[in-house]
Every structure is written in C-alpha cells, then in structure tokens.
C-alpha cells in the first residue's frame, strides 16, 4: 500500500532532501565509499596514483549504488523527477570539487596551479567543459520536461552562460595545444587553467575593447581569479538548481510523497505528525 | 645668464636653517636678495634661466633614432644571466648644458655618447666591459661628474673624470659584488653615499665556489668619507637585487632603501632611522620577480607611488599564451602563507595614513609583458606622469620553442588619465620590439620634453625623440655647495593652477639605469605656475615664485 510522506514524516517543506535521501541505499553507499577509499588509498600507496585517479576510483565504487537507487526510483518518480535527483546529486559533488579548490587556495595557500581540486588534475578543461555541457543539457531537458518556474529559467541562463565560458576556455585550450604542437612543444607543458571570459585576466578584463573602462575593474567579475569565479558560478548554479527543484518538487509533492513505501528505512523511524 | 635671485622662507629646523642661510649667503656672494623680497629664514638661491630650444617639427609621436651601439655578449649568444642585459645613464659630463649618455655593455666596451646638440652624438669607447649598471655622479666632489659602473663579477668601480678623460679607479673599501646601485646622501653629511645590491643567482651560477665559501654579496650601504673612500655596512646578506630605489618613504626627511629582489627572495624596505637601518614591515603586495623600481606622484596627491615590474603577458591571446606557457610551468610552485609576492607588476601607492595600496590592477598596469625597466615621466606634458615599460627576453631554456629563442614583445607606453588610471598609448610610436633592458627618460635636445633612451640586448640602442608637441614644461636643475652638487635627494614641488606636482632628484631608477639630476615638470598649455619650492637634501627649503614655463632653470643655493 502506498502511503504519502506527509502522513509519516515531517517534510518541513524540504522535498529536495526527501528526494536525495538514500533510504535503503544508505548502507550500500557508505560501504561503497569506504571500499572505494580503501582501494584508492592502496593504489596511491602501491602505485603512486594521482589524486584524480583516487577520486575516480571512489566515484567508481559509489556510482553503481547511486545508479541502483535512481533505477529503483525511476518507476515511482518518473523520468523528470529522477533526472532532478541525478542532477542535484551530481552537481552537489561537482560543487564539492570547487569547494576543495577554494579551500586549497584560500586556506592551504596553495598556488592557483596547484589548487585544482580532486578530479580536475586529470584535465581541468575537459572535466569542466564536459560537466557543464552535461548540466546544460540536463537543465534543458528538465525545462522541456516541465520543470518551469522562475528559478528554473534562471538556472537555465546560468548554466547556459557558464557553458559558454567553458566552451570559450575549451576552444582556446585546443588552439593553444595545437600551436604548441606546431612549435614542437610537447609533454610537460599544460595549457590548462588559463582565464576565461570573466575573472582576472579574462577576456573582459584584458580585451582591447574594454581597456580603460569600468568593465576592467568590476569587483569580482573581472577582478577575481578563475578559481574564485568558478567557485561562485557553481554556488550560483547549485543554489538556483536547489531552488528550482524545491519549487518543482513542491508542485509535484503528492507524486513524490506517494512514491515511497513506508518500509523505506528512514520513513519507518521517523516520528509521525 | 643670471636673471633673477630670490630669498625665500620655509624652515623645518630653525637652527640648521639659520646656519645654512648664513653659510649660503656667504658662499654665493653675488646672489643678493632683491630689496623688496622678504628675507627671512630661508636659504638664498639664485635662478639661472636657460631658454629651451625650439622643438623639432611636431609629429604627434616619438621618432626613433638608432644609435651606433649594441649591448652584446662575448660569445654572441645569450647564456644564463647575460639575458639581463645592461643599463644606461644620463648626465652632463662636460658641463655644456647638454645631457650626455653612458651605455654599459657585456661583451663589448662601454661607451659615452657625447651630446653635441640637436640629437647629434659623438661616441667614445671606454676601456671597460662586462659591466651592468652605469651612473653619472660626482664621486670625489671635484665638481666634475664621474662615471660609476657595477660589473658582473666584482665590486663597483668608478671612472674619474679628468676634464673629459676617464681613468678607472677602485672605490675605496667598496668590495662586495654588485648588480644594481643607487646614490644618495643617506646621512645628511653633504656627500653622496652608495647603496648596492648583488644578484646572488648569477654569482652562484658563475662563481659557485667563491660565492659559497666567501659568503659574498648582499645589500650594502657605503658611507662616503670623501676622496672616494667609503665605510661599508652590510644591511642584508641575501640579495637578488635587480633594482634599487632610494627615496624617502616615510616622510621623515631621510632617504630610505627599497630593494627589488628577483625570485622568491622578498623585496626589502630599509628605513633610515636615527638608530640605524631598520627593516620595515613589507608591503601588502610586492612583485615576485622585481626587475625595476620607479617612484612618482602619479595623481599629484603628494603621496609616492612605487612601480615594481615583473613578468606577465600583456595580452591573453592564444599566440601570446603559447609563447609564455613553457615558462609559466616553471614559475613558483608554492605561495607561503602571508607571502605578499604576486607574479605581476605592482604599483604601491601610499595613502594618507601611511599605509600602502596596490593600484596596478585597477589602474591597468599590472601586466605589461616581460618588463625589465619601467619609468615614470610626463611624456605628453599634461601634468600627470605617464609610464613606459621596455620588454622582451632572450633565453634558450625558457624560449627554445621560439625563433632565436627570443620572446619578442612590444614596449608599452601608458598615458596617465588624470591620476585615475593608465591607458595604452599605442599612438605614440614607442612600441619597439628590440628587447630593451635599461631605459631612462631625459631631455636630450633641451626642447623641454622628455626623450627616451633604451639600451637593448643584441639590438641597436635607441633614442626616441619626443615630438608629441603637447603642453609646456619646466625643467629644474639644482646646484648646491659640497660634493652633492646637483642636490640628489632634493624634493621639488611645483605649485600650479592645476595643483601641486612633486618630484625628487635621483640618479638611479628603473632597471640598472640612472637618470640625469634634472627634474622635468609637464604642464597643460593653459596652466600657470605659482611657485617652485625646493626642499634641499638637508631639509631646508627655498622658493622660486612664478617661474615661467618652457624653460630650463638652474636653481643655485
């Protein structure tokens, strides 16, 4: 028998948390993370694995569990709400990457070049370009699928311009690589991490079109480092995504709440109204 | 021609002032104050006006004149720190009123270019080579400016001026190797003292054993005892001193020392106190690889601003990135906590409360290329000092992917936008790509505006004749008794209808270069001059009321 969530737990207006609750997958997820951590540590110890590889191993253990969760929820939630769940989860992890970079730079005083999070050392340009294309595509699909509210439209705009910025950086990256190859400069030289459109030394700050104008010194937008600019890009994206999802889930609350069985672990232990 | 004489008043130290006033009157003799002038506690000065020559045809830009000189290396290729090149100095060596030039060189002899007027020069080779920084100062106080050189692997020496003949002499008790130097009267005894800084990276590379076992190098203060004898004080054992600046940073009337260090060695500020040299708290930001130091009042606020040049590409285009990327891989690997060093130019401006603020990013001059030398000067004579930077690098390690292993960059001229910022002045014709190193601004043809002289590496030296023909000017040259004839260390304030402009008399700035002790004030054509106030190195002030623009005046105490 289906029981609505409102009859069993205090949702306190936070359907997003309900959606993200791992429920019966919490145990497997913790085990996967622990196992992944052990394997990654062993790899680092025995094979001197770089941190991006360690991160990839942990994700590799965690992802199947999450995939199982999303697969289990798909029939109940439908495609759009499942995609909201996937996007919220993965974008949260991506934001963690940016938080890590921020901590490395601002709290550990690493150089900008070193402050590249966990997964970005694999290739910062590829990682972030692919990621942002994925996010934009996912948001676009959600809007098409019915997640239409002011925050969703804002999210779509943020994701669009964020992707534009990463596309600009990615194209420049490829052009630099090509020219380096033509000059015979090969291994050992990375062209990653160069500024984009916004931020310190970005196109807006250094373009001949903007020289001598207020655009060169817009606080944050043309004065912050790439690391800070993209930290805030992601904070903005995360907040708007959460808000858009919150509004959408509230509108879809009956469907969400009705979707979960009372024998779900968290629901069983939750106090009743 | 003696046109006028004035006595003016402004004292800081009454006792000293009165004494010096008496001494001055007795020394100058012929300079009697005008009867109606208020004779008070000031020091007597007389003013000699020298009319400026008529400028050449206006062109709205600078005209390049290559010189028959090139800094080269012994091998013909650039190895290691030969890439740092050498400098240039300006000064009137023969007292004819025209500023002569001295170029240092590495693989060939250094030279004098005697200024015959109208930008005609006679070249004279000196019997010295492998020298870095030249300066023109009167070392022995005989009234004839001498030439001093720092050299790559030894202490500085001087070329005694004997009526235009130059004899190489050691400076007494000046023993530490030096890369950069500056001259100023540090202790107020009327003699010019010497400050030097070594470049330990080069010493370690080229003189490993000597450097390691003899602990040579550092920042030295040599107090001038007269007769070219000095007493030495090492104020810092470690130096990568590509640049030195001596100026009064804390407004106590005593010149302080700013050491611009390369690499991870932080820049140092040494304050000249009654208790001796005291290392100051470092600035909130300094450039990481400081290559040049220049000071000016950039907004006519009376507060100094110090420009430190570093290496940062001046554009972010793909091609420029490709040129720089292999080098950028080698740049610093860590940024220690509380380390104020940044890998870009820094323009530290002092605020009213004595603190300093980096204005380079918001004024648009944080990235000017691989900038060896940067100098302030009012090139367009609008009343605000402009900025010129000379760029480029030749290095077979960093730039082996580029033709001739050379990073070819344009020099950059920046017009001062009324003190609020700088804008690229690419219409001035100063975008040379000749791999400049040392550079000075000086009026070579006495037409009232600042010309530019550059000592390039593996390319002919250049004179850029100023034919902007904008604004007007006043140039001031000081004369005072004692061996510091030209009043090095004096501060000049020109009170005008557009505000007060402040300049210092100094003979060392930029990168391994030395200015002539002649101060240039640019003015808009419609500005009027109210008063020139000269604060002599000993703190005593004199005033010259309403000097007319478009002239060179010699103010003699």
PDB file of C-alpha atoms in Angstrom, chain B residues 358-458:
ATOM      1  CA  UNK B 358      48.415  48.150  -4.770  1.00  0.00           C
ATOM      2  CA  UNK B 359      46.830  50.196  -7.558  1.00  0.00           C
ATOM      3  CA  UNK B 360      48.300  48.278 -10.503  1.00  0.00           C
ATOM      4  CA  UNK B 361      45.255  46.143 -11.371  1.00  0.00           C
ATOM      5  CA  UNK B 362      42.684  48.893 -11.173  1.00  0.00           C
ATOM      6  CA  UNK B 363      44.946  51.355 -12.961  1.00  0.00           C
ATOM      7  CA  UNK B 364      45.562  48.895 -15.784  1.00  0.00           C
ATOM      8  CA  UNK B 365      49.306  48.375 -15.441  1.00  0.00           C
ATOM      9  CA  UNK B 366      49.583  45.010 -13.709  1.00  0.00           C
ATOM     10  CA  UNK B 367      50.549  43.137 -16.868  1.00  0.00           C
ATOM     11  CA  UNK B 368      52.970  44.803 -19.249  1.00  0.00           C
ATOM     12  CA  UNK B 369      54.969  41.833 -20.523  1.00  0.00           C
ATOM     13  CA  UNK B 370      58.440  40.714 -19.523  1.00  0.00           C
ATOM     14  CA  UNK B 371      59.205  44.179 -18.232  1.00  0.00           C
ATOM     15  CA  UNK B 372      62.806  44.876 -17.464  1.00  0.00           C
ATOM     16  CA  UNK B 373      62.544  48.565 -16.966  1.00  0.00           C
ATOM     17  CA  UNK B 374      59.720  50.921 -16.195  1.00  0.00           C
ATOM     18  CA  UNK B 375      59.954  54.645 -15.727  1.00  0.00           C
ATOM     19  CA  UNK B 376      57.561  57.448 -14.945  1.00  0.00           C
ATOM     20  CA  UNK B 377      57.695  60.736 -16.779  1.00  0.00           C
ATOM     21  CA  UNK B 378      55.227  63.251 -18.128  1.00  0.00           C
ATOM     22  CA  UNK B 379      55.706  62.383 -21.774  1.00  0.00           C
ATOM     23  CA  UNK B 380      52.665  64.237 -23.077  1.00  0.00           C
ATOM     24  CA  UNK B 381      53.060  67.152 -20.671  1.00  0.00           C
ATOM     25  CA  UNK B 382      49.545  67.163 -19.305  1.00  0.00           C
ATOM     26  CA  UNK B 383      50.632  67.487 -15.700  1.00  0.00           C
ATOM     27  CA  UNK B 384      50.466  63.783 -14.859  1.00  0.00           C
ATOM     28  CA  UNK B 385      53.350  61.337 -15.134  1.00  0.00           C
ATOM     29  CA  UNK B 386      52.970  58.631 -17.747  1.00  0.00           C
ATOM     30  CA  UNK B 387      54.526  55.185 -17.640  1.00  0.00           C
ATOM     31  CA  UNK B 388      56.787  53.487 -20.142  1.00  0.00           C
ATOM     32  CA  UNK B 389      57.914  49.873 -19.929  1.00  0.00           C
ATOM     33  CA  UNK B 390      60.535  48.092 -22.022  1.00  0.00           C
ATOM     34  CA  UNK B 391      60.057  44.410 -22.635  1.00  0.00           C
ATOM     35  CA  UNK B 392      61.388  41.233 -24.156  1.00  0.00           C
ATOM     36  CA  UNK B 393      63.537  38.287 -23.258  1.00  0.00           C
ATOM     37  CA  UNK B 394      66.151  36.104 -24.876  1.00  0.00           C
ATOM     38  CA  UNK B 395      66.675  32.783 -23.170  1.00  0.00           C
ATOM     39  CA  UNK B 396      67.478  29.426 -24.669  1.00  0.00           C
ATOM     40  CA  UNK B 397      65.949  27.497 -21.782  1.00  0.00           C
ATOM     41  CA  UNK B 398      62.607  29.219 -21.483  1.00  0.00           C
ATOM     42  CA  UNK B 399      62.092  30.127 -25.115  1.00  0.00           C
ATOM     43  CA  UNK B 400      63.694  27.400 -27.148  1.00  0.00           C
ATOM     44  CA  UNK B 401      60.352  26.953 -28.886  1.00  0.00           C
ATOM     45  CA  UNK B 402      60.530  30.481 -30.291  1.00  0.00           C
ATOM     46  CA  UNK B 403      62.641  31.741 -33.192  1.00  0.00           C
ATOM     47  CA  UNK B 404      66.118  32.710 -31.981  1.00  0.00           C
ATOM     48  CA  UNK B 405      64.969  31.720 -28.509  1.00  0.00           C
ATOM     49  CA  UNK B 406      63.567  35.203 -28.154  1.00  0.00           C
ATOM     50  CA  UNK B 407      60.314  36.374 -26.647  1.00  0.00           C
ATOM     51  CA  UNK B 408      59.595  39.340 -28.855  1.00  0.00           C
ATOM     52  CA  UNK B 409      57.404  41.857 -27.114  1.00  0.00           C
ATOM     53  CA  UNK B 410      56.447  45.415 -27.741  1.00  0.00           C
ATOM     54  CA  UNK B 411      57.418  48.106 -25.302  1.00  0.00           C
ATOM     55  CA  UNK B 412      54.344  49.664 -23.771  1.00  0.00           C
ATOM     56  CA  UNK B 413      53.598  53.329 -23.213  1.00  0.00           C
ATOM     57  CA  UNK B 414      50.759  54.256 -20.885  1.00  0.00           C
ATOM     58  CA  UNK B 415      49.097  57.651 -20.781  1.00  0.00           C
ATOM     59  CA  UNK B 416      48.085  58.810 -17.327  1.00  0.00           C
ATOM     60  CA  UNK B 417      44.358  59.509 -17.275  1.00  0.00           C
ATOM     61  CA  UNK B 418      44.479  62.348 -14.795  1.00  0.00           C
ATOM     62  CA  UNK B 419      45.585  60.165 -11.931  1.00  0.00           C
ATOM     63  CA  UNK B 420      42.693  57.733 -12.166  1.00  0.00           C
ATOM     64  CA  UNK B 421      44.397  55.119 -14.305  1.00  0.00           C
ATOM     65  CA  UNK B 422      46.626  54.452 -17.264  1.00  0.00           C
ATOM     66  CA  UNK B 423      45.633  53.743 -20.846  1.00  0.00           C
ATOM     67  CA  UNK B 424      47.795  52.237 -23.529  1.00  0.00           C
ATOM     68  CA  UNK B 425      49.187  54.968 -25.757  1.00  0.00           C
ATOM     69  CA  UNK B 426      49.961  52.913 -28.801  1.00  0.00           C
ATOM     70  CA  UNK B 427      49.787  56.009 -30.995  1.00  0.00           C
ATOM     71  CA  UNK B 428      52.988  57.411 -29.505  1.00  0.00           C
ATOM     72  CA  UNK B 429      55.259  55.269 -31.638  1.00  0.00           C
ATOM     73  CA  UNK B 430      57.026  53.687 -28.698  1.00  0.00           C
ATOM     74  CA  UNK B 431      56.112  50.044 -29.333  1.00  0.00           C
ATOM     75  CA  UNK B 432      59.643  48.959 -30.099  1.00  0.00           C
ATOM     76  CA  UNK B 433      60.348  45.224 -30.179  1.00  0.00           C
ATOM     77  CA  UNK B 434      64.119  45.411 -29.697  1.00  0.00           C
ATOM     78  CA  UNK B 435      64.439  43.569 -26.398  1.00  0.00           C
ATOM     79  CA  UNK B 436      65.076  46.559 -24.180  1.00  0.00           C
ATOM     80  CA  UNK B 437      66.776  46.354 -20.830  1.00  0.00           C
ATOM     81  CA  UNK B 438      67.985  49.609 -19.272  1.00  0.00           C
ATOM     82  CA  UNK B 439      65.966  52.730 -20.046  1.00  0.00           C
ATOM     83  CA  UNK B 440      65.827  56.367 -18.991  1.00  0.00           C
ATOM     84  CA  UNK B 441      63.769  59.434 -19.757  1.00  0.00           C
ATOM     85  CA  UNK B 442      65.698  62.631 -20.326  1.00  0.00           C
ATOM     86  CA  UNK B 443      65.509  65.813 -22.379  1.00  0.00           C
ATOM     87  CA  UNK B 444      68.395  65.273 -24.769  1.00  0.00           C
ATOM     88  CA  UNK B 445      67.766  68.190 -27.102  1.00  0.00           C
ATOM     89  CA  UNK B 446      66.790  70.750 -24.455  1.00  0.00           C
ATOM     90  CA  UNK B 447      63.465  71.324 -26.137  1.00  0.00           C
ATOM     91  CA  UNK B 448      61.639  70.877 -22.856  1.00  0.00           C
ATOM     92  CA  UNK B 449      60.089  67.459 -23.313  1.00  0.00           C
ATOM     93  CA  UNK B 450      61.287  64.057 -22.241  1.00  0.00           C
ATOM     94  CA  UNK B 451      63.010  61.834 -24.763  1.00  0.00           C
ATOM     95  CA  UNK B 452      63.622  58.173 -24.106  1.00  0.00           C
ATOM     96  CA  UNK B 453      66.854  56.206 -24.307  1.00  0.00           C
ATOM     97  CA  UNK B 454      66.936  52.415 -24.330  1.00  0.00           C
ATOM     98  CA  UNK B 455      69.840  50.024 -24.070  1.00  0.00           C
ATOM     99  CA  UNK B 456      68.704  46.947 -25.986  1.00  0.00           C
ATOM    100  CA  UNK B 457      70.180  43.475 -25.877  1.00  0.00           C
ATOM    101  CA  UNK B 458      71.530  42.295 -29.238  1.00  0.00           C
TER     102      UNK B 458
END
